[in-house]
């Protein structure tokens, strides 16, 4: 399993390099840091950075994941998976790790340059990794279950609006309510230091749900036959 996973991960990282995404990500992170340092004092940056990261990733993350799935479909890579020993869970895990590396390449320069190396940047990583995994699997599910653009955009725009609600809730101080269990609130609260069962449990629950949905969508594509 480890050997198959390493091979697939290496291929996924090469794809991201070929598309220049791994080159653009740190440059965008530096740009975000410069904007924050230019307009906000350090105290406000500590709050603005997690909110901004959650907003940017929520708006772009699953679109990037879906676009990579469509690229593999166009190249015939998904159809050829049945000829490989790779398993569905290994394929999805490789996508989560490779796209997690992509988002880290964006976030780390933004966080280190805007907050400084001694500002507790590492505390952002658990929530960030949970959010990127959720967005990766969500994008794969939407792209696989709705392969046509006309089918994709309606659910994608609804999901985009849903992912922005936790930001509005925190800024508007909505208080307790069902919105705390929306996708995006758990990772955002985790990044803000709200180490509570509702944030950690909600974040992990949405990751598991998105992984399960993406795996079912893969099997319905008959990439591995009936497993």
mmCIF file of C-alpha atoms in Angstrom:
data_model
loop_
_atom_site.group_PDB
_atom_site.id
_atom_site.type_symbol
_atom_site.label_atom_id
_atom_site.label_comp_id
_atom_site.label_asym_id
_atom_site.label_seq_id
_atom_site.Cartn_x
_atom_site.Cartn_y
_atom_site.Cartn_z
ATOM 1 C CA UNK A 1 0.000 0.000 0.000
ATOM 2 C CA UNK A 2 2.739 2.493 0.963
ATOM 3 C CA UNK A 3 4.630 1.897 -2.280
ATOM 4 C CA UNK A 4 1.491 2.374 -4.402
ATOM 5 C CA UNK A 5 0.602 5.512 -2.456
ATOM 6 C CA UNK A 6 4.105 6.982 -2.873
ATOM 7 C CA UNK A 7 4.040 6.315 -6.606
ATOM 8 C CA UNK A 8 0.642 7.959 -7.062
ATOM 9 C CA UNK A 9 1.632 10.892 -4.845
ATOM 10 C CA UNK A 10 4.734 11.484 -6.938
ATOM 11 C CA UNK A 11 2.602 11.525 -10.094
ATOM 12 C CA UNK A 12 0.110 13.946 -8.548
ATOM 13 C CA UNK A 13 2.872 16.322 -7.455
ATOM 14 C CA UNK A 14 4.393 16.206 -10.939
ATOM 15 C CA UNK A 15 1.001 17.176 -12.371
ATOM 16 C CA UNK A 16 0.771 20.163 -10.038
ATOM 17 C CA UNK A 17 4.283 21.195 -11.045
ATOM 18 C CA UNK A 18 3.484 20.792 -14.733
ATOM 19 C CA UNK A 19 0.455 23.048 -14.293
ATOM 20 C CA UNK A 20 2.664 25.578 -12.420
ATOM 21 C CA UNK A 21 0.296 25.488 -9.446
ATOM 22 C CA UNK A 22 3.081 24.634 -6.989
ATOM 23 C CA UNK A 23 5.037 27.605 -8.334
ATOM 24 C CA UNK A 24 2.156 30.088 -8.216
ATOM 25 C CA UNK A 25 0.963 29.084 -4.728
ATOM 26 C CA UNK A 26 3.919 30.499 -2.708
ATOM 27 C CA UNK A 27 3.956 33.641 -4.863
ATOM 28 C CA UNK A 28 0.299 34.230 -4.046
ATOM 29 C CA UNK A 29 1.088 33.598 -0.378
ATOM 30 C CA UNK A 30 3.758 36.301 -0.456
ATOM 31 C CA UNK A 31 1.300 38.677 -2.126
ATOM 32 C CA UNK A 32 -1.303 38.059 0.582
ATOM 33 C CA UNK A 33 1.326 38.691 3.282
ATOM 34 C CA UNK A 34 2.379 41.968 1.680
ATOM 35 C CA UNK A 35 -1.220 43.139 1.496
ATOM 36 C CA UNK A 36 -1.847 42.276 5.145
ATOM 37 C CA UNK A 37 1.351 43.956 6.314
ATOM 38 C CA UNK A 38 0.585 47.018 4.247
ATOM 39 C CA UNK A 39 -2.930 47.599 5.528
ATOM 40 C CA UNK A 40 -3.309 46.012 8.962
ATOM 41 C CA UNK A 41 -1.385 46.118 12.269
ATOM 42 C CA UNK A 42 -0.120 42.864 13.738
ATOM 43 C CA UNK A 43 -3.025 42.457 16.194
ATOM 44 C CA UNK A 44 -5.594 42.619 13.398
ATOM 45 C CA UNK A 45 -3.553 40.393 11.108
ATOM 46 C CA UNK A 46 -3.824 37.524 13.620
ATOM 47 C CA UNK A 47 -7.603 37.506 13.047
ATOM 48 C CA UNK A 48 -7.684 38.578 9.406
ATOM 49 C CA UNK A 49 -5.297 35.853 8.197
ATOM 50 C CA UNK A 50 -7.402 32.804 9.244
ATOM 51 C CA UNK A 51 -10.575 34.502 7.988
ATOM 52 C CA UNK A 52 -8.930 35.380 4.698
ATOM 53 C CA UNK A 53 -7.437 31.931 4.241
ATOM 54 C CA UNK A 54 -10.767 30.250 4.930
ATOM 55 C CA UNK A 55 -12.505 32.570 2.469
ATOM 56 C CA UNK A 56 -9.934 32.094 -0.303
ATOM 57 C CA UNK A 57 -9.680 28.331 0.111
ATOM 58 C CA UNK A 58 -13.446 27.993 0.417
ATOM 59 C CA UNK A 59 -13.902 29.920 -2.821
ATOM 60 C CA UNK A 60 -11.188 28.172 -4.840
ATOM 61 C CA UNK A 61 -10.321 24.862 -3.191
ATOM 62 C CA UNK A 62 -12.975 22.551 -4.542
ATOM 63 C CA UNK A 63 -12.867 24.212 -7.975
ATOM 64 C CA UNK A 64 -9.160 23.332 -8.215
ATOM 65 C CA UNK A 65 -9.880 19.772 -7.107
ATOM 66 C CA UNK A 66 -12.736 19.424 -9.604
ATOM 67 C CA UNK A 67 -10.617 20.874 -12.404
ATOM 68 C CA UNK A 68 -7.882 18.314 -11.783
ATOM 69 C CA UNK A 69 -10.458 15.513 -11.959
ATOM 70 C CA UNK A 70 -11.754 16.799 -15.303
ATOM 71 C CA UNK A 71 -8.176 17.015 -16.585
ATOM 72 C CA UNK A 72 -7.576 13.376 -15.677
ATOM 73 C CA UNK A 73 -10.848 12.390 -17.328
ATOM 74 C CA UNK A 74 -9.887 14.199 -20.525
ATOM 75 C CA UNK A 75 -6.453 12.520 -20.544
ATOM 76 C CA UNK A 76 -7.993 9.094 -19.971
ATOM 77 C CA UNK A 77 -6.133 8.697 -16.673
ATOM 78 C CA UNK A 78 -9.248 7.848 -14.675
ATOM 79 C CA UNK A 79 -10.382 5.213 -17.156
ATOM 80 C CA UNK A 80 -6.973 3.518 -17.007
ATOM 81 C CA UNK A 81 -7.009 3.167 -13.220
ATOM 82 C CA UNK A 82 -8.693 -0.227 -13.488
ATOM 83 C CA UNK A 83 -5.468 -1.522 -15.051
ATOM 84 C CA UNK A 84 -3.366 -0.507 -12.024
ATOM 85 C CA UNK A 85 -3.058 -2.070 -8.556
ATOM 86 C CA UNK A 86 -4.025 1.286 -6.996
ATOM 87 C CA UNK A 87 -7.114 1.136 -4.764
ATOM 88 C CA UNK A 88 -9.788 3.864 -4.529
ATOM 89 C CA UNK A 89 -8.856 4.876 -0.985
ATOM 90 C CA UNK A 90 -5.189 5.150 -1.957
ATOM 91 C CA UNK A 91 -6.076 7.279 -4.977
ATOM 92 C CA UNK A 92 -8.148 9.661 -2.845
ATOM 93 C CA UNK A 93 -5.533 9.810 -0.102
ATOM 94 C CA UNK A 94 -2.875 10.719 -2.667
ATOM 95 C CA UNK A 95 -5.087 13.541 -3.957
ATOM 96 C CA UNK A 96 -5.606 14.797 -0.416
ATOM 97 C CA UNK A 97 -1.870 14.778 0.338
ATOM 98 C CA UNK A 98 -0.789 16.389 -2.929
ATOM 99 C CA UNK A 99 -3.384 19.143 -2.788
ATOM 100 C CA UNK A 100 -2.660 19.613 0.907
ATOM 101 C CA UNK A 101 0.951 20.294 -0.113
ATOM 102 C CA UNK A 102 -0.324 22.814 -2.661
ATOM 103 C CA UNK A 103 -2.356 24.708 -0.061
ATOM 104 C CA UNK A 104 0.524 24.613 2.441
ATOM 105 C CA UNK A 105 2.760 26.163 -0.204
ATOM 106 C CA UNK A 106 0.287 29.042 -0.287
ATOM 107 C CA UNK A 107 -0.470 29.336 3.416
ATOM 108 C CA UNK A 108 2.984 29.056 4.990
ATOM 109 C CA UNK A 109 4.528 32.067 3.208
ATOM 110 C CA UNK A 110 1.383 34.093 3.892
ATOM 111 C CA UNK A 111 1.397 33.195 7.594
ATOM 112 C CA UNK A 112 5.139 33.434 8.249
ATOM 113 C CA UNK A 113 5.592 36.751 6.450
ATOM 114 C CA UNK A 114 2.475 38.416 7.839
ATOM 115 C CA UNK A 115 2.566 37.164 11.443
ATOM 116 C CA UNK A 116 6.211 36.223 11.974
ATOM 117 C CA UNK A 117 7.847 32.864 12.768
ATOM 118 C CA UNK A 118 7.132 33.113 16.510
ATOM 119 C CA UNK A 119 3.442 33.919 16.270
ATOM 120 C CA UNK A 120 2.033 30.411 16.628
ATOM 121 C CA UNK A 121 1.703 29.738 12.910
ATOM 122 C CA UNK A 122 1.783 25.991 13.553
ATOM 123 C CA UNK A 123 -1.498 26.307 15.449
ATOM 124 C CA UNK A 124 -3.181 27.062 12.122
ATOM 125 C CA UNK A 125 -2.106 23.790 10.530
ATOM 126 C CA UNK A 126 -4.562 21.226 12.029
ATOM 127 C CA UNK A 127 -7.612 23.223 11.005
ATOM 128 C CA UNK A 128 -6.052 24.107 7.685
ATOM 129 C CA UNK A 129 -5.227 20.485 6.832
ATOM 130 C CA UNK A 130 -8.738 19.376 7.771
ATOM 131 C CA UNK A 131 -10.231 22.082 5.562
ATOM 132 C CA UNK A 132 -8.023 21.283 2.571
ATOM 133 C CA UNK A 133 -8.823 17.571 2.839
ATOM 134 C CA UNK A 134 -12.542 18.352 2.945
ATOM 135 C CA UNK A 135 -12.297 20.675 -0.080
ATOM 136 C CA UNK A 136 -10.254 18.142 -2.056
ATOM 137 C CA UNK A 137 -12.710 15.301 -1.523
ATOM 138 C CA UNK A 138 -15.707 17.596 -2.031
ATOM 139 C CA UNK A 139 -14.354 18.793 -5.379
ATOM 140 C CA UNK A 140 -13.729 15.231 -6.487
ATOM 141 C CA UNK A 141 -17.244 14.205 -5.512
ATOM 142 C CA UNK A 142 -18.867 17.097 -7.381
ATOM 143 C CA UNK A 143 -16.754 16.575 -10.507
ATOM 144 C CA UNK A 144 -17.304 12.809 -10.604
ATOM 145 C CA UNK A 145 -21.008 12.859 -9.825
ATOM 146 C CA UNK A 146 -21.715 15.792 -12.198
ATOM 147 C CA UNK A 147 -19.289 15.431 -15.102
ATOM 148 C CA UNK A 148 -20.986 18.105 -17.251
ATOM 149 C CA UNK A 149 -20.345 21.775 -16.512
ATOM 150 C CA UNK A 150 -24.051 22.547 -16.692
ATOM 151 C CA UNK A 151 -24.647 19.971 -13.956
ATOM 152 C CA UNK A 152 -21.701 21.155 -11.872
ATOM 153 C CA UNK A 153 -22.184 24.898 -11.492
ATOM 154 C CA UNK A 154 -25.507 24.872 -9.636
ATOM 155 C CA UNK A 155 -24.321 22.623 -6.762
ATOM 156 C CA UNK A 156 -20.902 24.315 -6.831
ATOM 157 C CA UNK A 157 -22.334 27.806 -6.356
ATOM 158 C CA UNK A 158 -24.623 26.561 -3.577
ATOM 159 C CA UNK A 159 -21.631 24.940 -1.853
ATOM 160 C CA UNK A 160 -19.611 28.127 -2.278
ATOM 161 C CA UNK A 161 -22.317 30.158 -0.541
ATOM 162 C CA UNK A 162 -22.576 27.538 2.219
ATOM 163 C CA UNK A 163 -18.828 27.677 2.881
ATOM 164 C CA UNK A 164 -18.953 31.448 3.383
ATOM 165 C CA UNK A 165 -21.696 31.304 6.052
ATOM 166 C CA UNK A 166 -19.306 30.430 8.935
ATOM 167 C CA UNK A 167 -17.302 33.558 8.128
ATOM 168 C CA UNK A 168 -20.449 35.676 8.291
ATOM 169 C CA UNK A 169 -21.479 33.940 11.501
ATOM 170 C CA UNK A 170 -18.205 34.649 13.261
ATOM 171 C CA UNK A 171 -18.057 38.236 12.085
ATOM 172 C CA UNK A 172 -21.715 38.825 12.923
ATOM 173 C CA UNK A 173 -21.516 36.985 16.268
ATOM 174 C CA UNK A 174 -24.566 34.886 15.554
ATOM 175 C CA UNK A 175 -24.038 32.866 18.730
ATOM 176 C CA UNK A 176 -25.004 29.246 19.235
ATOM 177 C CA UNK A 177 -27.079 27.485 16.620
ATOM 178 C CA UNK A 178 -27.159 24.818 13.904
ATOM 179 C CA UNK A 179 -24.839 26.907 11.739
ATOM 180 C CA UNK A 180 -21.984 25.732 13.978
ATOM 181 C CA UNK A 181 -22.167 22.353 12.215
ATOM 182 C CA UNK A 182 -21.944 23.785 8.713
ATOM 183 C CA UNK A 183 -18.906 22.741 6.642
ATOM 184 C CA UNK A 184 -16.178 25.272 7.129
ATOM 185 C CA UNK A 185 -16.987 26.367 10.669
ATOM 186 C CA UNK A 186 -15.038 23.573 12.346
ATOM 187 C CA UNK A 187 -11.747 24.171 10.486
ATOM 188 C CA UNK A 188 -12.125 27.940 10.809
ATOM 189 C CA UNK A 189 -12.759 27.710 14.545
ATOM 190 C CA UNK A 190 -9.820 25.335 14.821
ATOM 191 C CA UNK A 191 -7.550 27.866 13.068
ATOM 192 C CA UNK A 192 -8.781 30.611 15.402
ATOM 193 C CA UNK A 193 -7.869 28.559 18.466
ATOM 194 C CA UNK A 194 -11.390 27.398 19.394
ATOM 195 C CA UNK A 195 -10.374 23.915 20.492
ATOM 196 C CA UNK A 196 -13.880 22.679 21.257
ATOM 197 C CA UNK A 197 -15.729 19.437 20.442
ATOM 198 C CA UNK A 198 -18.008 21.236 17.979
ATOM 199 C CA UNK A 199 -15.061 22.597 15.974
ATOM 200 C CA UNK A 200 -12.790 19.547 16.021
ATOM 201 C CA UNK A 201 -15.624 17.020 15.710
ATOM 202 C CA UNK A 202 -17.361 19.010 12.989
ATOM 203 C CA UNK A 203 -14.174 19.410 10.965
ATOM 204 C CA UNK A 204 -13.295 15.713 11.104
ATOM 205 C CA UNK A 205 -16.873 14.605 10.458
ATOM 206 C CA UNK A 206 -17.083 16.643 7.233
ATOM 207 C CA UNK A 207 -13.738 15.240 6.057
ATOM 208 C CA UNK A 208 -14.963 11.677 6.566
ATOM 209 C CA UNK A 209 -18.293 12.419 4.866
ATOM 210 C CA UNK A 210 -16.610 14.049 1.859
ATOM 211 C CA UNK A 211 -14.142 11.138 1.564
ATOM 212 C CA UNK A 212 -17.003 8.611 1.647
ATOM 213 C CA UNK A 213 -18.969 10.537 -0.998
ATOM 214 C CA UNK A 214 -15.913 10.867 -3.269
ATOM 215 C CA UNK A 215 -15.157 7.147 -2.962
ATOM 216 C CA UNK A 216 -18.721 6.213 -3.882
ATOM 217 C CA UNK A 217 -18.577 8.553 -6.861
ATOM 218 C CA UNK A 218 -15.340 6.900 -7.997
ATOM 219 C CA UNK A 219 -16.873 3.450 -7.800
ATOM 220 C CA UNK A 220 -19.920 4.606 -9.761
ATOM 221 C CA UNK A 221 -17.519 5.739 -12.496
ATOM 222 C CA UNK A 222 -16.517 2.057 -12.721
ATOM 223 C CA UNK A 223 -12.817 2.932 -12.575
ATOM 224 C CA UNK A 224 -12.208 -0.175 -10.458
ATOM 225 C CA UNK A 225 -15.289 -2.182 -11.288
ATOM 226 C CA UNK A 226 -17.281 -3.476 -8.312
ATOM 227 C CA UNK A 227 -15.059 -3.516 -5.203
#
